[in-house]
Short mmCIF file of C-alpha atoms in Angstrom, two decimals:
data_model
loop_
_atom_site.label_atom_id
_atom_site.label_comp_id
_atom_site.label_asym_id
_atom_site.label_seq_id
_atom_site.Cartn_x
_atom_site.Cartn_y
_atom_site.Cartn_z
CA MET A 9 0.00 0.00 0.00
CA GLU A 10 1.30 3.47 -0.90
CA ARG A 11 2.15 5.73 1.92
CA PRO A 12 -0.67 8.23 2.33
CA VAL A 13 0.26 11.88 2.11
CA ASP A 14 -1.06 14.01 4.92
CA ARG A 15 -2.25 17.23 3.23
CA ASP A 16 -3.28 18.76 6.54
CA ALA A 17 0.11 18.35 8.10
CA ARG A 18 0.57 22.12 8.22
CA GLU A 19 -2.67 22.49 10.14
CA ARG A 20 -1.80 19.58 12.50
CA PRO A 21 1.64 20.23 13.82
CA GLU A 22 1.46 17.18 16.02
CA ALA A 23 1.51 14.88 12.92
CA VAL A 24 4.84 13.61 11.88
CA VAL A 25 5.06 13.99 8.09
CA ASP A 26 8.24 12.14 7.41
CA GLU A 27 7.48 9.17 9.59
CA PRO A 28 6.28 6.17 7.49
CA TRP A 29 3.16 4.17 8.28
CA SER A 30 3.85 0.97 10.09
CA PRO A 31 2.13 -2.27 9.06
CA ALA A 32 0.20 -2.34 12.32
CA GLU A 33 -1.19 1.14 11.69
CA LEU A 34 -2.18 0.25 8.14
CA ASP A 35 -3.98 -2.90 9.32
CA ALA A 36 -5.84 -0.97 12.02
CA LEU A 37 -6.84 1.74 9.50
CA GLU A 38 -8.08 -0.91 7.05
CA ASP A 39 -10.22 -2.56 9.73
CA ALA A 40 -11.66 0.82 10.70
CA LEU A 41 -12.54 1.66 7.08
CA ALA A 42 -14.43 -1.64 6.78
CA GLU A 43 -16.74 -0.45 9.58
CA LEU A 44 -16.84 3.19 8.53
CA ARG A 45 -20.09 5.05 9.12
CA GLU A 46 -21.00 8.58 8.29
CA ALA A 47 -22.49 9.74 11.59
CA ALA A 48 -20.35 7.72 14.00
CA PRO A 49 -19.15 9.69 17.03
CA ALA A 50 -15.48 10.23 17.58
CA SER A 51 -15.60 8.16 20.75
CA ALA A 52 -16.72 5.17 18.70
CA GLU A 53 -13.45 4.94 16.88
CA PRO A 54 -11.20 2.03 17.87
CA ALA A 55 -8.77 2.72 20.66
CA SER A 56 -6.00 0.90 18.80
CA LEU A 57 -5.76 3.69 16.24
CA GLY A 58 -3.10 6.28 16.76
CA PRO A 59 -3.64 10.01 16.41
CA ARG A 60 -2.51 10.00 12.79
CA ALA A 61 -4.80 7.05 11.84
CA GLN A 62 -7.77 8.67 13.61
CA SER A 63 -7.20 11.91 11.68
CA ARG A 64 -7.09 10.01 8.40
CA LEU A 65 -10.26 8.10 9.30
CA ALA A 66 -12.04 11.41 9.96
CA ASP A 67 -11.03 12.58 6.46
CA TYR A 68 -12.58 9.45 4.94
CA ARG A 69 -15.76 10.04 6.90
CA ARG A 70 -16.05 13.62 5.52
CA VAL A 71 -15.63 12.27 1.96
CA LEU A 72 -18.41 9.76 2.56
CA ALA A 73 -20.71 12.52 3.81
CA LEU A 74 -20.05 14.62 0.72
CA PHE A 75 -20.89 11.62 -1.50
CA HIS A 76 -24.19 11.05 0.28
CA ASP A 77 -25.08 14.73 -0.10
CA ALA A 78 -24.37 14.62 -3.83
CA THR A 79 -26.32 11.38 -4.45
CA PRO A 80 -29.32 11.19 -2.13
CA LEU A 81 -31.31 7.96 -1.89
CA GLU A 82 -34.77 7.98 -3.47
CA ASP A 83 -37.55 5.38 -3.37
CA PRO A 84 -39.19 4.86 -6.79
CA SER A 85 -42.95 5.10 -6.99
CA PRO A 86 -44.95 1.93 -7.71
CA GLY A 87 -45.35 1.11 -11.42
CA VAL A 88 -42.15 2.81 -12.59
CA LEU A 89 -40.43 -0.50 -13.43
CA ASP A 90 -43.52 -1.84 -15.20
CA GLY A 91 -43.71 1.27 -17.33
CA VAL A 92 -40.06 0.96 -18.30
CA LEU A 93 -40.50 -2.68 -19.37
CA ALA A 94 -43.66 -1.83 -21.36
CA ALA A 95 -41.87 0.97 -23.17
CA ALA A 96 -38.99 -1.38 -23.99
CA ARG A 97 -41.35 -3.99 -25.43
CA ALA A 98 -43.18 -1.39 -27.49
CA ALA A 99 -39.95 -0.02 -28.91
CA THR A 100 -38.73 -3.49 -30.01
CA PRO A 101 -40.81 -5.06 -32.88
CA PRO A 102 -41.42 -8.85 -32.68
CA ASP A 103 -38.95 -10.86 -34.73
CA ARG A 104 -41.13 -13.48 -36.41
CA GLU A 105 -38.34 -14.91 -38.53
CA ARG A 106 -36.25 -15.68 -35.49
CA GLY A 107 -38.26 -18.74 -34.45
CA ARG A 108 -38.28 -20.10 -38.00
CA ASP A 109 -34.54 -19.72 -38.36
CA GLY A 110 -34.09 -21.32 -34.97
CA LEU A 111 -36.14 -24.35 -35.97
CA LEU A 112 -34.25 -24.74 -39.23
CA GLY A 113 -30.97 -24.35 -37.43
CA TRP A 114 -31.98 -26.93 -34.84
CA LEU A 115 -33.01 -29.39 -37.56
CA ARG A 116 -29.78 -28.71 -39.39
CA ARG A 117 -27.72 -29.38 -36.29
CA SER A 118 -29.74 -32.47 -35.26
CA TRP A 119 -29.86 -34.28 -38.61
CA ALA A 120 -26.57 -33.31 -40.20
CA LEU A 121 -24.46 -35.99 -38.51
CA PRO A 122 -27.02 -38.87 -38.82
CA GLY A 123 -27.62 -38.01 -42.48
CA LEU A 124 -23.90 -38.04 -43.18
CA ALA A 125 -23.53 -41.42 -41.46
CA LEU A 126 -26.45 -42.87 -43.44
CA ALA A 127 -25.05 -41.65 -46.75
CA THR A 128 -21.62 -43.10 -45.92
CA SER A 129 -23.14 -46.49 -45.02
CA ALA A 130 -25.13 -46.58 -48.28
CA ALA A 131 -21.99 -45.78 -50.27
CA LEU A 132 -20.06 -48.57 -48.56
CA VAL A 133 -22.88 -51.05 -49.26
CA LEU A 134 -22.91 -50.11 -52.95
CA ILE A 135 -19.14 -50.53 -53.14
CA LEU A 136 -18.96 -53.86 -51.31
CA VAL A 137 -22.05 -55.52 -52.84
CA ARG A 138 -21.55 -55.97 -56.56
CA PRO A 139 -24.72 -55.92 -58.68
CA GLY A 140 -23.60 -58.88 -60.85
CA ASP A 141 -22.96 -61.27 -57.98
CA PRO A 142 -25.74 -63.84 -57.39
CA PRO A 143 -27.33 -63.58 -53.95
CA ARG A 144 -26.12 -66.12 -51.46
CA GLU A 145 -28.96 -68.07 -49.96
CA GLU A 146 -28.48 -69.06 -46.38
CA PRO A 147 -29.86 -72.52 -45.50
CA SER A 148 -32.89 -72.38 -43.28
CA ALA A 149 -33.08 -74.02 -39.89
CA ALA A 150 -35.17 -76.88 -41.31
CA ASP A 151 -32.56 -77.59 -44.03
CA ARG A 152 -29.74 -77.57 -41.50
CA SER A 153 -31.59 -79.98 -39.23
CA ALA A 154 -32.45 -82.28 -42.16
CA ALA A 155 -28.86 -82.40 -43.47
CA PRO A 156 -27.60 -85.02 -40.92
CA GLU A 157 -30.66 -87.19 -41.57
CA LEU A 158 -30.06 -87.08 -45.34
CA ALA A 159 -26.41 -87.97 -44.81
CA ASP A 160 -27.39 -90.94 -42.64
CA ALA A 161 -29.95 -92.03 -45.23
CA ARG A 162 -27.41 -91.87 -48.05
CA ALA A 163 -24.71 -93.74 -46.15
CA PRO A 164 -26.25 -97.26 -46.44
CA ALA A 165 -26.94 -96.71 -50.15
CA ALA A 166 -23.25 -97.03 -51.06
CA PRO A 167 -22.84 -100.69 -49.92
CA ALA A 168 -26.11 -101.66 -51.65
CA GLN A 169 -24.99 -100.06 -54.90
CA THR A 170 -21.61 -101.81 -54.62
CA VAL A 171 -23.37 -105.14 -54.12
CA GLU A 172 -25.50 -104.56 -57.23
CA VAL A 173 -22.42 -103.71 -59.30
CA GLU A 174 -20.68 -106.86 -58.06
CA GLU A 175 -23.75 -108.93 -58.94
CA VAL A 176 -23.79 -107.58 -62.50
CA ALA A 177 -20.05 -108.20 -62.89
CA ALA A 178 -20.36 -111.73 -61.48
CA ASP A 179 -23.24 -112.53 -63.86
CA GLU A 180 -21.23 -111.29 -66.84
CA ASP A 181 -18.20 -113.33 -65.74
CA ARG A 182 -20.33 -116.45 -65.53
CA VAL A 183 -21.73 -115.82 -69.03
CA ASP A 184 -18.23 -115.28 -70.46
CA ALA A 185 -16.93 -118.43 -68.74
CA THR A 186 -19.83 -120.47 -70.13
CA GLU A 187 -19.19 -119.18 -73.66
CA ARG A 188 -15.47 -119.94 -73.41
CA THR A 189 -16.17 -123.46 -72.17
CA ALA A 190 -18.61 -124.10 -75.03
CA THR A 191 -16.10 -122.78 -77.60
CA VAL A 192 -13.22 -124.88 -76.28
CA THR A 193 -15.42 -128.00 -76.19
CA ALA A 194 -16.68 -127.48 -79.74
CA GLN A 195 -13.23 -126.96 -81.31
CA PRO A 196 -11.74 -130.46 -80.60
CA SER A 197 -14.85 -132.22 -81.87
CA ALA A 198 -14.78 -130.26 -85.15
CA ALA A 199 -11.08 -130.95 -85.58
CA GLN A 200 -11.55 -134.70 -85.11
CA ASP A 201 -14.29 -134.78 -87.76
CA GLU A 202 -12.08 -133.06 -90.34
CA GLY A 203 -8.88 -134.92 -89.36
CA VAL A 204 -6.99 -131.71 -88.87
CA GLU A 205 -5.26 -130.79 -85.67
CA PRO A 206 -7.06 -127.82 -84.23
CA ALA A 207 -5.08 -124.64 -83.87
CA ARG A 208 -4.49 -123.51 -80.39
CA GLU A 209 -6.19 -120.24 -79.89
CA ARG A 210 -5.91 -118.15 -76.83
CA PRO A 211 -9.24 -117.67 -75.13
CA PRO A 212 -10.44 -114.10 -75.30
CA ALA A 213 -9.76 -112.04 -72.26
CA PRO A 214 -12.77 -111.58 -70.05
CA ARG A 215 -14.40 -108.26 -70.69
CA ARG A 216 -16.24 -106.41 -68.06
CA SER A 217 -18.60 -103.84 -69.36
CA PRO A 218 -19.43 -100.94 -67.10
CA PRO A 219 -22.46 -101.58 -64.95
CA THR A 220 -24.92 -99.47 -66.92
CA ARG A 221 -27.86 -101.24 -65.40
CA THR A 222 -27.10 -100.12 -61.91
CA ARG A 223 -29.52 -97.22 -61.97
CA GLU A 224 -32.21 -99.32 -63.62
CA LYS A 225 -31.84 -102.00 -60.99
CA LYS A 226 -31.97 -99.47 -58.21
CA ALA A 227 -35.73 -99.00 -58.66
CA ASP A 228 -36.63 -102.67 -58.21
CA ALA A 229 -33.80 -103.45 -55.77
CA PRO A 230 -36.06 -104.72 -52.94
CA SER A 231 -37.81 -107.30 -55.15
CA LYS A 232 -34.55 -108.58 -56.69
CA GLU A 233 -32.89 -108.77 -53.29
CA ALA A 234 -35.78 -110.88 -52.00
CA GLU A 235 -35.54 -113.18 -55.04
CA ALA A 236 -31.78 -113.52 -54.62
CA ALA A 237 -32.18 -114.34 -50.93
CA ASN A 238 -34.79 -117.01 -51.70
CA THR A 239 -32.55 -118.45 -54.43
CA MET A 240 -29.57 -118.64 -52.09
CA ARG A 241 -31.66 -120.31 -49.43
CA SER A 242 -32.92 -122.90 -51.90
CA GLU A 243 -29.45 -123.73 -53.30
CA PRO A 244 -27.96 -126.98 -51.99
CA GLN A 245 -25.08 -126.39 -49.58
CA ALA A 246 -24.09 -129.98 -48.93
CA GLN A 247 -21.24 -129.98 -51.41
CA GLY A 248 -18.39 -127.62 -50.41
CA PRO A 249 -16.53 -125.40 -52.88
CA ARG A 250 -13.58 -126.99 -54.68
CA ASP A 251 -11.71 -124.61 -57.02
CA LYS A 252 -10.87 -120.94 -56.55
CA ASP A 253 -13.78 -119.67 -58.65
CA SER A 254 -16.31 -121.66 -56.66
CA LEU A 255 -14.67 -120.47 -53.43
CA ARG A 256 -14.98 -116.88 -54.57
CA ASP A 257 -18.60 -117.38 -55.64
CA ALA A 258 -19.48 -118.97 -52.32
CA LEU A 259 -17.76 -116.12 -50.45
CA ASP A 260 -19.67 -113.55 -52.53
CA ARG A 261 -22.98 -115.26 -51.79
CA ALA A 262 -22.19 -115.39 -48.08
CA ASP A 263 -21.19 -111.70 -48.06
CA ARG A 264 -24.41 -110.69 -49.79
CA LEU A 265 -26.47 -112.70 -47.32
CA ARG A 266 -24.63 -111.13 -44.38
CA GLU A 267 -25.06 -107.60 -45.77
CA ARG A 268 -28.82 -108.26 -46.02
CA GLY A 269 -28.92 -109.42 -42.41
CA HIS A 270 -29.20 -113.20 -43.10
CA CYS A 271 -26.19 -114.37 -41.10
CA ASP A 272 -27.88 -117.73 -40.36
CA GLU A 273 -27.75 -118.66 -44.07
CA ALA A 274 -24.29 -117.12 -44.54
CA ARG A 275 -22.53 -119.05 -41.74
CA PRO A 276 -22.47 -122.47 -43.50
CA LEU A 277 -20.96 -120.89 -46.63
CA TYR A 278 -18.37 -119.02 -44.55
CA ALA A 279 -17.46 -122.24 -42.74
CA GLU A 280 -16.92 -124.11 -46.02
CA VAL A 281 -14.77 -121.33 -47.49
CA ALA A 282 -12.79 -120.91 -44.24
CA ALA A 283 -11.97 -124.63 -44.26
CA ALA A 284 -10.38 -124.25 -47.72
CA GLY A 285 -7.88 -121.64 -46.43
CA GLY A 286 -6.11 -119.03 -48.54
CA LEU A 287 -7.26 -115.45 -49.10
CA GLU A 288 -10.92 -116.46 -49.42
CA GLY A 289 -10.63 -118.47 -46.19
CA ALA A 290 -9.25 -115.43 -44.33
CA PHE A 291 -12.12 -113.29 -45.61
CA ALA A 292 -14.59 -116.02 -44.60
CA LEU A 293 -13.15 -115.98 -41.06
CA VAL A 294 -13.85 -112.24 -40.95
CA GLY A 295 -17.45 -112.89 -42.02
CA LEU A 296 -17.84 -115.57 -39.33
CA GLY A 297 -16.48 -113.16 -36.70
CA VAL A 298 -18.79 -110.33 -37.74
CA CYS A 299 -21.82 -112.65 -37.74
CA ALA A 300 -20.84 -113.95 -34.31
CA GLU A 301 -20.63 -110.36 -33.00
CA LEU A 302 -24.08 -109.69 -34.40
CA ARG A 303 -25.38 -112.81 -32.66
CA GLY A 304 -23.76 -111.86 -29.34
CA ALA A 305 -21.17 -114.68 -29.28
CA HIS A 306 -18.20 -112.46 -28.48
CA GLU A 307 -15.76 -115.30 -27.67
CA GLU A 308 -16.45 -117.01 -31.00
CA ALA A 309 -16.16 -113.67 -32.79
CA GLU A 310 -12.83 -112.90 -31.14
CA ARG A 311 -11.50 -116.36 -32.03
CA SER A 312 -12.51 -116.07 -35.69
CA LEU A 313 -11.10 -112.54 -36.06
CA ARG A 314 -7.85 -113.57 -34.35
CA GLN A 315 -7.45 -116.50 -36.76
CA ALA A 316 -8.10 -114.12 -39.68
CA ARG A 317 -5.42 -111.70 -38.44
CA GLU A 318 -2.93 -114.53 -37.92
CA THR A 319 -3.09 -115.40 -41.63
CA GLY A 320 -1.50 -112.03 -42.42
CA LEU A 321 -4.03 -111.45 -45.22
CA VAL A 322 -6.53 -109.39 -43.21
CA ASP A 323 -6.00 -106.10 -41.40
CA ASP A 324 -8.17 -104.08 -39.03
CA ALA A 325 -9.33 -101.81 -41.87
CA ARG A 326 -10.91 -104.80 -43.65
CA ILE A 327 -12.61 -105.91 -40.44
CA ALA A 328 -13.95 -102.40 -39.79
CA ARG A 329 -15.28 -102.16 -43.36
CA GLU A 330 -17.10 -105.50 -43.07
CA ARG A 331 -18.60 -104.42 -39.74
CA ALA A 332 -19.85 -101.19 -41.29
CA GLN A 333 -21.53 -103.09 -44.15
CA THR A 334 -23.39 -105.43 -41.78
CA PRO A 335 -26.82 -104.18 -40.63
CA ARG A 336 -27.33 -104.07 -36.87
CA GLY A 337 -30.52 -104.98 -35.07
#
């Protein structure tokens, strides 16, 4: 705080002009000014003030009195403020366009960002989705639930189709073998009649045409399977197979019976082929083991499968395939 200059020092000889104000005097003067009143008596001044501070406080009080004389307090009459507000409203015309601009501005501020986001999303969709691409159809819940059932229904169709193809090939082999036998038998008799030694001709190689009748036979498969089963049951099984072809034919008949669920008719054929040994005998042991498993004779099944493995001609993959082709229940 600046040091106050005592203008009335000449009139108050007791005041010391050159002596500076101490911090304590300044604090006491500041506290007294905070409680300054115009008409306070001199005895009401704080006792902590020195003579110089009391003189300065009296000067401030005279200034305050002059200010009050120059600006007296007046109480306004009732209705003055209302009249001022009415005059202000009358002088200012109503701005009708302001509300309209405010609404447009609010709409502009509220919809600018969502509109920009929507336009950007539409542009991205047009870029990513090409018009020439075919629409991808998602499978429905019913199709997804029916897919495993269709797969299970198609699985047993493969062994049945394989059996039909083997039947067609076996029938064609039998026809070719019969024709070759008739040709070889007829050639020596013709040569003896003419007195000329017959030329040795090599028999034609067996030809296997592709099974084109597979699809045609698929329609009437149940009836032909029933006829084949009845034929196999009616064939005499007293005489066992002798040569390799008859062993293979007997093994094929037994396999077809087992794959149709007729293990009772297939077991005698398997037993005859197994007694002959060789590759067909090993396969017949596998058939006996699978039929025994189906019947519940686990010890007999284990014995037959162990004998088949000991031959070295059968592996676990063959056994698993034969089990898969045998109907259960």
